[in-house]
Amino acid sequence: MAKVTMVDAVTMALAHELRNDKDVVILGEDVGINGGVFRATNGLAQEFGEDRVIDTPLAEAMIAGLTVGMATQGMKPIAEAQFMGFIYPMFEQIVCHAARFRNRTRGRLTCPLVIRAPYGGGIHAPEHHSESTEAMFAHIPGLRVVAPSSPSRAYGLLLAAIRNPDPVLFLEPKRVYHLNKEEVEDDGEEYPLDMCFVDREGTDVTLVTWGAMMKETIEAADKLATEGISAEIIDVATISPLDMDTIHESVEKTGRCVIIQEAARHCSLSSEIAANLADQGLYNLMAPVKRVTGYDTIMPLFKMEKKYMPTADRIIDQVRKVMEVS
Amino acid sequence: MTTVASFEINYLQYLSPNGDLVGDKKPNIATNYEHLKSIYELMVMTRTFDTKAVALQRTGKMGTYASCLGHEAVHIGIGAAMEESDVFAPMYREYGAQFYRGVKMSEVLNYWGGDERGSNFSGPQHDFPWCVPIATQCMHAAGAALAFKLRGEQRAAVSVVGDGGSSKGDFLEAINAASAFQLPMVLMIVNNQWAISVPRKKQSAGRTLAQKGVAGGLPCIQVDGNDYIAVYTAVKSALKRAKEGKGASVIEAITYRLSDHTTADDASRYRPDDEVENAREFEPIKRMRKYLTNQGQWNEQLENQLIATCKAEVDEAVEEYLNVPKPEITDMFDYMYADLPHDLEAQRRYALEQEEKSNG
């Protein structure tokens, strides 16, 4: 079995579906002969032709709008937004149309599309290239928002996203595109959407995170283990719809929860998880829910981005606070 | 200096406001009286419907409604020129095209009556529903056209925007997509002179709106939008061209919005009465009736019969609309996703419980 990086796993999943479903097409700027700015579509235009992997004019709203139009006519388009910071011109098409067609036509027209967007900071990119604004999309009914944290999950979840009959925003944490290699078999097996993964079992505290922050969360959990603190790690994976059952079950066991996200705190996914724990799981908690997040500031340019993003030490700090309550 | 590009915009009219055929070359459709009579009947039906829809809103029996008064030749021309397998991406006042394509009057009323089931209408199932965010539907038509092209299907897509919509980036991006991919589509601009309160002259300093397609290298034409024969001919020709693999076209149909923008608007605040009165002289139904009458194809008796038929059919549609069963509270949830997510199941149960409580 081949060991691959996350970006390789994305390419494998795309190739698998292009091979097995004639309705699948990829479109976006530079996705063809250049293989995408992160090479996620590397070699696909050469293998499947420029009618299946389509270079478009530079117009994000148009890419999203074409994708919506194609999907309503029975195709399964996969659009690439080069960076999440460039997804905002697509926002209107995603929110006003992709997310709504099934509901507003009572199922007559549907939107089985995927929009892939590399997201998050930590790669020394220019302005507007490093945002984590998943909560903006998680707020929209009718969408699925998925963020894998490893090569195998990128492969399995992307297959599920492409095969899903509804629109999926697939957010790829670009900071970890090349971080680790994992054995991923190109067997076409999808991973389930709409559920969290319990990445590591523990008994003292539940750490909830997703995407690239899994790296710092694991580092924190490893250090905490040497201090005798057993952390359970939950990878949310599907940000919306959110699987709170798995989080509640974990917190019922550990009694403590720290949520870690790269995004700004205000009105974020961590806000939703914390509110849900307060509403539905208060009596399972031995300590207040803590959050480790980006600041409520604009994501700084790269000289300061590491100061913005949560570190393992910041996570440990909050875990110690919740552990103080017994 | 060398001229590297130049362009001209032609204007097409066959039927003058006096009901006379004008121009040198007449299309066959101009003397196909059976066809023209059926079109005239649909125009009158659409206007009868429109009048009734406004009355329903005024009497509290329907929500805000966008009237199509004065536009009948444009949208019925589009509808008649299209084939069933083509895809229509309208904005929100092209009812005549939709009636031609099989959408029921009661379904239009249902939509404006605040019921999503109105968008699950009869007619071609691949047609798009009404599109409120301005010009975004142009890209849906482009996407549909790209799908047809990739699949090698002999189909085309038609989108409609207003003069205001032609100012949107979406419209211009759709022109660019049509150009770059050589898409089988037709981009219609229904220039009715007013985008709510903003007049045509404030949308663009360009002599025509059709010329916006020139940037994409598309053939562009203006037609008299109150002349059914011109609209039908222009759209038919553009669709033929699209299906022959020659790419997209832009058609600007010059008409006039005789109504308010919607029933929530009051055009008297910004529009001179004499301008509206003058526009009535050029309106499409009067013109077609004059032509058919001049040709000995229409008379007062036929007109009276038609009015009675239209009134009866519209009344029937209104009855159907007023008696449509109420939507279920669960409808709100059941069409959100193909499979209801777990968290929505709980909200669905709660909503159902609340509904049962409120019903006693």
XYZ file of C-alpha atoms in Angstrom:
686
model
C 0.000 0.000 0.000
C 1.334 3.420 -0.925
C 2.232 6.004 1.693
C 0.872 9.340 0.559
C 0.534 12.920 1.738
C -2.831 14.637 2.137
C -2.554 16.433 -1.179
C -1.694 13.114 -2.873
C -4.729 11.557 -1.226
C -6.919 14.351 -2.607
C -5.556 13.675 -6.096
C -6.153 9.930 -5.668
C -9.779 10.476 -4.680
C -10.383 12.865 -7.575
C -8.808 10.441 -10.056
C -10.824 7.553 -8.666
C -14.113 9.357 -9.190
C -13.151 10.726 -12.607
C -12.384 7.134 -13.599
C -15.569 5.653 -12.208
C -18.228 8.277 -12.851
C -18.523 9.929 -16.250
C -20.601 12.756 -14.773
C -17.715 13.917 -12.592
C -15.776 16.897 -13.907
C -13.273 19.210 -12.248
C -13.175 22.904 -12.967
C -11.280 25.897 -11.690
C -8.431 28.207 -12.406
C -5.117 26.417 -13.146
C -6.554 22.970 -12.312
C -5.760 21.596 -15.765
C -2.325 21.475 -17.291
C -0.747 23.107 -14.219
C -2.389 20.682 -11.796
C -3.577 23.397 -9.426
C -1.474 25.781 -7.351
C -1.017 23.055 -4.729
C -0.864 20.302 -7.374
C -4.006 18.668 -6.032
C -5.145 17.990 -9.592
C -1.700 17.079 -10.832
C -1.755 14.858 -13.912
C -5.544 14.635 -14.083
C -5.989 16.757 -17.212
C -3.323 14.655 -18.912
C -5.046 11.411 -17.912
C -8.699 12.369 -18.328
C -8.572 15.155 -20.880
C -9.316 18.840 -20.789
C -13.061 18.222 -21.079
C -13.012 16.501 -17.679
C -10.482 18.732 -15.938
C -11.370 22.183 -17.136
C -9.289 25.329 -16.836
C -11.661 28.255 -16.478
C -11.333 31.996 -16.850
C -10.334 33.762 -13.637
C -13.775 34.457 -12.228
C -14.693 32.819 -8.950
C -18.399 33.686 -8.998
C -18.553 32.245 -12.494
C -16.828 29.030 -11.423
C -19.363 28.561 -8.631
C -22.277 29.551 -10.870
C -21.226 27.162 -13.633
C -20.876 24.444 -11.019
C -24.407 25.075 -9.774
C -25.795 25.077 -13.310
C -24.015 21.849 -14.223
C -25.058 20.105 -11.013
C -28.736 20.948 -11.485
C -28.534 19.277 -14.885
C -27.248 15.987 -13.468
C -23.489 16.372 -13.581
C -21.219 16.121 -10.562
C -18.866 19.068 -10.823
C -15.976 19.580 -8.433
C -14.816 23.183 -8.382
C -11.577 24.395 -6.890
C -11.299 27.738 -5.134
C -7.570 28.323 -5.157
C -7.602 29.657 -1.611
C -10.411 30.068 0.879
C -9.609 33.787 0.863
C -10.850 33.860 -2.729
C -14.069 31.989 -2.030
C -16.089 35.085 -1.145
C -17.093 35.945 -4.733
C -18.513 32.390 -4.756
C -20.455 33.003 -1.588
C -23.622 34.263 -3.247
C -23.864 31.259 -5.560
C -23.166 28.837 -2.706
C -25.588 30.425 -0.257
C -28.371 31.632 -2.556
C -28.394 28.715 -4.953
C -26.306 25.598 -4.241
C -27.616 25.306 -0.708
C -31.227 26.032 -1.657
C -32.174 24.341 -4.911
C -33.304 21.036 -3.385
C -35.461 22.740 -0.786
C -36.947 25.488 -2.911
C -37.915 23.169 -5.742
C -39.002 20.423 -3.356
C -36.393 18.092 -4.783
C -37.018 18.780 -8.480
C -33.558 20.297 -8.932
C -30.625 19.301 -6.753
C -27.015 20.403 -6.468
C -24.634 17.447 -6.096
C -21.484 19.523 -6.250
C -18.238 19.865 -4.338
C -16.263 23.061 -3.883
C -12.727 22.383 -2.671
C -10.802 25.160 -0.969
C -7.386 25.031 0.685
C -7.768 26.905 3.961
C -5.941 28.079 7.056
C -2.635 29.717 7.858
C 0.906 28.686 8.534
C 2.419 28.560 5.058
C 3.728 32.118 4.862
C 1.209 33.063 2.204
C 0.280 36.611 1.134
C -2.706 38.544 2.424
C -6.139 36.910 1.969
C -4.592 33.422 1.623
C -4.760 32.200 5.218
C -8.304 32.556 6.529
C -10.288 29.925 8.422
C -13.856 31.069 7.943
C -15.588 27.701 8.002
C -18.208 29.019 10.442
C -19.575 31.380 7.780
C -20.483 28.369 5.709
C -21.468 26.134 8.631
C -24.179 28.690 9.369
C -25.850 28.054 6.017
C -28.615 25.411 6.023
C -28.430 23.037 3.095
C -24.654 22.883 2.890
C -22.218 20.317 4.155
C -18.867 21.587 5.327
C -16.108 19.011 5.657
C -12.489 19.422 6.767
C -10.233 16.347 6.843
C -7.243 16.147 9.154
C -5.182 13.330 7.617
C -4.411 11.760 4.224
C -6.721 8.786 4.749
C -9.587 10.999 5.875
C -8.991 13.345 2.972
C -9.313 10.389 0.588
C -12.346 8.769 2.215
C -14.224 11.973 2.996
C -13.611 13.484 -0.435
C -15.025 10.352 -2.078
C -18.080 10.650 0.163
C -18.392 14.359 -0.631
C -18.319 13.749 -4.385
C -20.876 10.945 -4.122
C -23.144 12.934 -1.816
C -26.339 14.126 -3.513
C -26.088 17.552 -1.882
C -23.536 20.371 -2.068
C -20.373 19.960 -0.030
C -17.744 22.563 0.786
C -14.536 20.553 1.216
C -11.953 22.539 3.150
C -8.415 21.261 2.853
C -6.019 22.320 5.628
C -3.147 23.310 3.403
C -0.633 23.643 6.246
C -0.690 19.844 6.595
C -0.961 19.023 2.875
C 2.600 17.650 3.015
C 3.055 17.134 6.742
C 2.632 13.396 7.161
C 2.450 10.386 4.917
C -0.049 7.644 5.561
C -0.803 4.343 3.916
C -3.927 4.950 1.875
C -5.312 2.242 -0.345
C -6.938 3.522 -3.530
C -9.889 1.182 -3.049
C -12.742 3.646 -3.500
C -13.898 3.169 0.089
C -15.516 6.305 1.408
C -15.589 7.500 5.014
C -18.900 8.491 6.579
C -19.927 12.143 6.559
C -21.888 13.816 9.356
C -19.919 12.122 12.143
C -16.922 12.917 14.280
C -13.974 10.556 14.601
C -12.668 9.657 18.032
C -9.001 9.868 17.208
C -7.604 8.899 20.578
C -9.442 7.608 23.614
C -8.872 9.217 26.982
C -10.500 9.651 30.366
C -9.698 13.099 31.798
C -10.503 15.699 29.164
C -12.031 15.829 25.699
C -10.114 17.834 23.108
C -12.320 18.726 20.126
C -10.724 20.006 16.944
C -10.586 19.646 13.150
C -8.333 20.219 10.167
C -4.757 21.359 10.683
C -5.163 22.019 14.419
C -5.154 18.269 14.889
C -1.354 18.548 14.746
C -1.048 20.853 17.780
C -3.819 18.994 19.583
C -1.950 15.688 19.283
C 1.262 17.349 20.429
C -0.565 18.752 23.434
C -2.168 15.413 24.244
C 1.224 13.677 24.059
C 2.766 16.175 26.485
C -0.226 15.964 28.815
C 0.095 12.167 28.829
C 3.590 12.512 30.293
C 1.990 14.488 33.132
C -0.549 11.749 33.673
C -3.465 13.576 31.993
C -5.382 11.334 29.629
C -6.918 13.333 26.750
C -9.550 12.032 24.362
C -9.203 13.631 20.920
C -12.191 14.165 18.652
C -11.726 15.128 15.019
C -14.984 16.864 14.046
C -14.334 16.203 10.309
C -17.854 17.198 9.197
C -18.237 20.722 10.534
C -21.815 20.968 9.339
C -24.109 19.168 9.987
C -22.411 18.715 13.345
C -22.317 15.377 15.162
C -22.789 16.518 18.745
C -23.696 13.016 19.935
C -20.097 11.828 19.729
C -18.895 14.949 21.554
C -21.543 14.564 24.270
C -20.640 10.891 24.747
C -17.009 11.788 25.182
C -17.699 14.634 27.616
C -20.010 12.380 29.576
C -16.983 10.146 30.084
C -14.292 12.789 30.712
C -16.301 15.616 32.303
C -14.109 18.272 30.698
C -13.835 19.789 27.263
C -11.418 22.059 25.462
C -12.223 23.075 21.890
C -9.362 24.047 19.608
C -9.756 25.972 16.377
C -7.606 28.167 14.185
C -10.511 30.485 13.362
C -11.408 33.637 15.220
C -13.542 32.914 18.280
C -16.638 35.092 17.865
C -19.660 33.199 16.465
C -17.488 30.280 15.462
C -17.865 26.513 15.414
C -16.336 26.380 18.902
C -19.108 28.743 20.017
C -21.699 26.315 18.692
C -20.093 23.297 20.339
C -19.710 25.113 23.670
C -23.300 26.360 23.563
C -24.555 22.880 22.774
C -22.581 21.414 25.698
C -24.048 24.069 27.992
C -27.553 23.388 26.708
C -27.550 19.617 26.500
C -24.577 18.418 28.520
C -24.147 20.813 31.438
C -24.552 18.151 34.098
C -21.795 16.055 32.530
C -19.307 18.884 32.954
C -17.006 19.162 35.942
C -15.439 22.396 34.669
C -16.361 25.210 32.297
C -15.790 24.495 28.623
C -12.639 26.245 27.415
C -11.733 27.359 23.939
C -8.338 27.810 22.321
C -8.801 29.852 19.197
C -7.378 32.448 16.899
C -7.910 35.974 18.140
C -10.879 38.085 17.015
C -8.547 39.996 14.760
C -7.845 39.857 11.079
C -5.471 37.004 10.348
C -2.103 38.814 10.376
C 0.457 38.704 7.595
C 2.917 35.887 7.967
C 5.457 37.514 10.284
C 2.825 37.314 13.004
C 0.669 34.374 11.918
C 2.256 31.906 14.314
C 1.459 34.255 17.181
C -2.168 34.175 16.060
C -2.597 30.458 15.661
C -3.117 28.226 18.710
C -0.052 26.287 19.825
C 0.298 23.089 21.813
C 1.325 25.222 24.808
C -1.841 27.328 24.588
C -3.892 24.126 24.485
C -2.028 22.673 27.480
C -2.606 25.894 29.364
C -6.375 25.608 28.994
C -6.395 21.899 29.748
C -4.575 22.596 33.004
C -7.248 25.156 33.867
C -10.079 22.689 33.391
C -8.117 20.030 35.283
C -7.821 22.349 38.285
C -11.536 21.823 38.917
C -12.159 18.425 40.447
C -3.324 54.183 -36.121
C -4.897 50.903 -37.130
C -8.393 49.783 -36.186
C -8.046 46.326 -34.639
C -11.717 45.810 -33.817
C -14.990 47.501 -34.561
C -18.599 46.575 -34.104
C -22.115 47.458 -35.033
C -25.403 46.683 -33.330
C -28.378 46.068 -35.577
C -31.984 46.598 -34.635
C -34.681 44.152 -35.672
C -38.335 45.041 -36.066
C -41.004 43.440 -38.245
C -44.184 44.742 -36.729
C -44.626 48.479 -36.340
C -46.698 49.991 -33.516
C -49.431 50.564 -36.108
C -49.618 46.861 -36.751
C -47.926 47.055 -40.144
C -45.222 44.707 -41.349
C -42.055 46.677 -41.965
C -38.642 45.934 -43.456
C -37.712 44.172 -46.674
C -37.470 40.538 -45.699
C -40.398 39.020 -43.819
C -39.921 35.797 -41.858
C -42.380 32.988 -42.584
C -43.752 33.316 -39.086
C -45.134 36.746 -40.016
C -47.836 35.132 -42.162
C -48.359 31.994 -40.108
C -51.644 33.315 -38.792
C -52.667 30.205 -36.870
C -49.435 30.446 -34.903
C -49.775 34.186 -34.380
C -53.375 33.832 -33.233
C -52.357 31.231 -30.661
C -49.582 33.547 -29.501
C -51.998 36.452 -29.274
C -54.310 34.300 -27.179
C -51.451 33.459 -24.802
C -50.486 37.119 -24.579
C -54.001 38.052 -23.561
C -54.155 35.115 -21.166
C -50.894 36.222 -19.570
C -52.141 39.781 -19.169
C -55.421 38.576 -17.696
C -53.427 36.445 -15.290
C -51.151 39.363 -14.429
C -54.037 41.693 -13.692
C -55.637 39.081 -11.469
C -52.360 38.392 -9.645
C -51.990 42.081 -8.774
C -55.607 42.104 -7.558
C -54.936 39.060 -5.381
C -52.014 40.846 -3.764
C -54.027 44.024 -3.269
C -56.774 42.069 -1.538
C -54.399 40.235 0.769
C -54.705 36.878 -0.953
C -51.130 36.747 -2.212
C -47.714 38.147 -1.297
C -45.570 40.601 -3.213
C -45.847 39.979 -6.947
C -43.721 41.095 -9.903
C -45.991 42.123 -12.751
C -45.114 41.402 -16.391
C -47.416 44.074 -17.865
C -46.083 45.200 -21.215
C -43.489 42.441 -21.504
C -45.707 39.820 -23.089
C -44.087 39.805 -26.531
C -40.620 39.282 -25.088
C -41.197 36.343 -22.864
C -43.742 34.586 -25.027
C -41.337 35.099 -27.926
C -38.595 33.410 -25.916
C -40.861 30.559 -24.868
C -42.121 29.923 -28.384
C -38.635 29.937 -29.890
C -37.280 27.389 -27.421
C -37.610 23.639 -27.656
C -38.760 21.627 -24.678
C -35.310 20.089 -24.216
C -33.688 23.528 -23.946
C -33.232 25.005 -20.485
C -34.829 28.231 -19.355
C -33.255 30.318 -16.579
C -35.689 33.194 -15.991
C -35.592 36.052 -13.545
C -39.033 36.550 -12.017
C -41.463 38.052 -14.477
C -41.256 35.848 -17.566
C -44.510 34.023 -16.928
C -45.528 33.933 -20.577
C -42.459 31.894 -21.493
C -43.181 29.546 -18.643
C -46.860 29.163 -19.557
C -45.768 28.310 -23.084
C -43.462 25.681 -21.596
C -46.207 24.139 -19.461
C -45.914 25.860 -16.083
C -49.407 26.256 -14.594
C -50.832 29.618 -13.577
C -51.744 28.212 -10.165
C -48.081 27.285 -9.639
C -46.954 30.853 -10.267
C -49.572 32.072 -7.804
C -48.444 29.475 -5.299
C -44.868 30.751 -5.469
C -45.842 34.383 -4.959
C -48.322 33.173 -2.379
C -45.357 32.122 -0.265
C -45.219 28.383 -0.919
C -42.038 26.666 -2.094
C -44.105 24.052 -3.893
C -44.704 26.689 -6.565
C -41.108 26.202 -7.705
C -41.694 22.499 -8.175
C -43.658 23.410 -11.257
C -44.961 21.552 -14.282
C -43.261 21.854 -17.637
C -39.664 20.861 -18.334
C -38.283 19.489 -15.101
C -34.796 20.775 -15.871
C -35.932 24.433 -16.096
C -34.777 26.762 -13.356
C -37.234 28.385 -10.984
C -37.576 32.152 -10.543
C -34.328 33.784 -9.530
C -34.438 36.713 -7.144
C -30.694 37.537 -6.728
C -30.177 39.628 -9.840
C -28.337 38.058 -12.797
C -27.055 35.052 -10.850
C -29.189 32.843 -13.096
C -27.046 33.754 -16.114
C -24.318 31.572 -14.695
C -26.732 28.699 -14.132
C -27.680 28.856 -17.783
C -23.968 28.910 -18.660
C -23.384 25.867 -16.438
C -26.289 24.024 -18.047
C -24.948 24.969 -21.490
C -21.498 23.705 -20.509
C -23.072 20.420 -19.433
C -24.833 20.136 -22.821
C -21.608 20.869 -24.647
C -19.582 18.332 -22.660
C -22.241 15.677 -23.211
C -22.585 16.473 -26.895
C -26.314 17.176 -26.541
C -28.210 19.286 -29.068
C -29.629 21.581 -26.420
C -29.206 25.214 -25.455
C -29.890 27.389 -22.430
C -31.573 30.787 -22.300
C -31.163 33.266 -19.456
C -32.981 36.553 -18.950
C -31.847 39.698 -17.138
C -33.222 43.212 -17.045
C -31.447 46.419 -17.966
C -30.432 46.693 -14.311
C -29.200 43.100 -14.283
C -26.923 43.825 -17.216
C -24.872 45.972 -14.817
C -24.028 42.996 -12.630
C -20.707 41.206 -12.746
C -22.610 37.925 -12.930
C -24.057 38.891 -16.302
C -20.663 39.933 -17.616
C -18.992 36.805 -16.202
C -21.631 34.699 -17.919
C -20.875 36.462 -21.210
C -17.227 35.699 -20.640
C -17.928 32.056 -19.860
C -20.116 31.798 -22.951
C -17.280 33.273 -24.941
C -14.400 31.276 -23.454
C -16.211 27.925 -23.671
C -18.234 28.765 -26.801
C -21.390 27.741 -25.014
C -24.761 26.941 -26.567
C -26.709 29.688 -24.847
C -28.647 32.883 -25.405
C -28.341 35.810 -23.003
C -31.450 37.952 -23.176
C -31.558 41.481 -21.799
C -35.115 42.616 -21.304
C -34.529 46.340 -21.336
C -37.741 47.704 -19.861
C -36.145 51.102 -19.160
C -36.368 50.957 -15.372
C -34.499 48.961 -12.731
C -36.939 49.750 -9.963
C -36.400 53.544 -9.863
C -33.116 53.783 -11.763
C -33.588 54.595 -15.455
C -31.741 52.918 -18.307
C -29.524 55.956 -18.893
C -28.082 55.565 -15.388
C -27.158 51.912 -15.959
C -24.586 52.587 -18.639
C -23.348 55.332 -20.944
C -23.196 52.732 -23.725
C -25.470 53.427 -26.698
C -26.896 49.899 -26.337
C -26.844 47.229 -23.672
C -26.504 44.550 -26.331
C -22.963 45.712 -27.011
C -21.862 44.292 -23.651
C -21.607 41.000 -25.503
C -19.098 42.495 -27.918
C -16.430 42.215 -25.211
C -16.860 38.453 -25.373
C -16.878 38.403 -29.138
C -20.513 37.318 -29.220
C -23.009 38.371 -31.874
C -25.221 41.044 -30.353
C -28.499 42.438 -31.564
C -31.287 44.740 -30.407
C -34.855 43.759 -31.135
C -38.124 45.536 -30.708
C -39.271 43.775 -27.568
C -42.895 44.704 -28.172
C -42.835 42.943 -31.531
C -43.404 39.225 -31.055
C -42.284 38.423 -34.601
C -38.925 40.128 -34.077
C -38.298 38.548 -30.679
C -39.265 35.073 -31.884
C -37.107 35.390 -34.999
C -34.061 36.669 -33.123
C -34.235 34.035 -30.386
C -34.952 31.214 -32.851
C -31.965 32.224 -34.930
C -29.678 32.518 -31.886
C -30.763 29.098 -30.637
C -30.127 27.539 -34.042
C -26.686 29.060 -34.076
C -26.013 27.810 -30.533
C -27.027 24.264 -31.408
C -24.863 24.296 -34.515
C -21.873 24.755 -32.206
C -21.329 28.383 -33.187
C -21.660 29.717 -29.643
C -23.747 32.147 -27.675
C -25.568 35.362 -28.576
C -26.722 38.449 -26.709
C -30.147 39.872 -27.509
C -31.377 43.144 -26.059
C -35.139 43.414 -26.301
C -36.360 46.996 -25.986
C -39.646 47.147 -24.138
C -41.268 49.095 -21.341
C -42.359 48.149 -17.846
C -45.916 49.408 -17.778
C -46.348 48.264 -14.185
C -44.629 49.048 -10.908
C -41.480 46.988 -10.295
C -43.468 44.818 -7.905
C -46.627 45.328 -5.930
C -44.381 46.706 -3.152
C -43.219 49.513 -5.443
C -44.901 52.777 -6.409
C -43.487 53.888 -9.753
C -45.383 57.188 -9.632
C -42.715 58.366 -7.142
C -40.055 58.412 -9.807
C -41.636 57.999 -13.248
C -43.500 60.633 -15.258
C -47.086 59.696 -16.095
C -46.792 60.968 -19.655
C -43.874 58.592 -20.271
C -46.057 55.657 -19.233
C -48.978 56.885 -21.298
C -46.733 57.245 -24.306
C -45.370 53.712 -23.800
C -48.909 52.344 -23.916
C -49.043 53.306 -27.565
C -46.206 50.899 -28.290
C -47.319 47.964 -26.175
C -47.240 44.479 -27.663
C -50.813 43.211 -27.360
C -52.416 46.219 -28.995
C -49.901 45.935 -31.820
C -50.482 42.246 -32.471
C -54.280 42.721 -32.384
C -54.026 45.517 -34.951
C -51.918 43.338 -37.218
C -54.198 40.313 -37.004
C -57.272 42.518 -37.483
C -55.691 44.228 -40.506
C -55.002 40.818 -41.993
C -58.628 39.770 -41.518
C -57.587 37.205 -38.921
C -59.192 38.761 -35.883
C -62.432 40.506 -34.996
C -64.454 41.748 -32.088
C -66.364 38.512 -31.694
C -63.156 36.472 -31.412
C -61.828 39.056 -28.989
C -64.876 38.784 -26.756
C -64.710 34.997 -26.807
C -61.030 35.136 -25.912
C -61.604 37.510 -23.018
C -64.293 35.221 -21.634
C -62.041 32.158 -22.017
C -59.088 33.874 -20.348
C -61.210 35.087 -17.478
C -62.624 31.599 -16.899
C -59.214 29.918 -17.025
C -57.606 32.462 -14.736
C -60.507 32.170 -12.285
C -60.044 28.412 -12.322
C -56.313 28.809 -11.619
C -57.079 31.191 -8.760
C -59.527 28.676 -7.298
C -56.882 25.981 -7.557
C -54.360 28.254 -5.837
C -56.722 29.283 -3.054
C -57.652 25.669 -2.386
C -54.183 24.180 -2.431
C -53.693 22.181 0.792
C -51.499 23.916 3.360
C -47.887 22.786 3.416
C -46.851 20.486 6.250
C -44.501 21.845 8.917
C -42.192 18.918 8.129
C -41.807 20.132 4.514
C -39.415 22.729 5.903
C -37.024 19.946 6.888
C -37.696 17.164 4.430
C -36.181 18.795 1.342
C -33.106 20.322 2.929
C -30.920 17.298 2.241
C -31.379 13.995 0.447
C -30.947 12.306 3.846
C -32.016 14.225 6.910
C -28.999 14.827 9.167
C -29.288 13.705 12.760
C -29.407 17.204 14.257
C -32.208 18.216 11.917
C -34.205 15.113 12.893
C -34.378 16.459 16.424
C -35.453 19.916 15.225
C -38.028 18.307 12.941
C -39.507 16.364 15.866
C -39.621 19.524 17.963
C -41.307 21.537 15.207
C -43.873 18.777 14.753
C -44.596 18.735 18.498
C -45.032 22.502 18.492
C -47.372 22.228 15.537
C -49.448 19.577 17.258
C -49.632 21.718 20.401
C -50.723 24.786 18.482
C -53.382 22.741 16.711
C -54.701 21.759 20.118
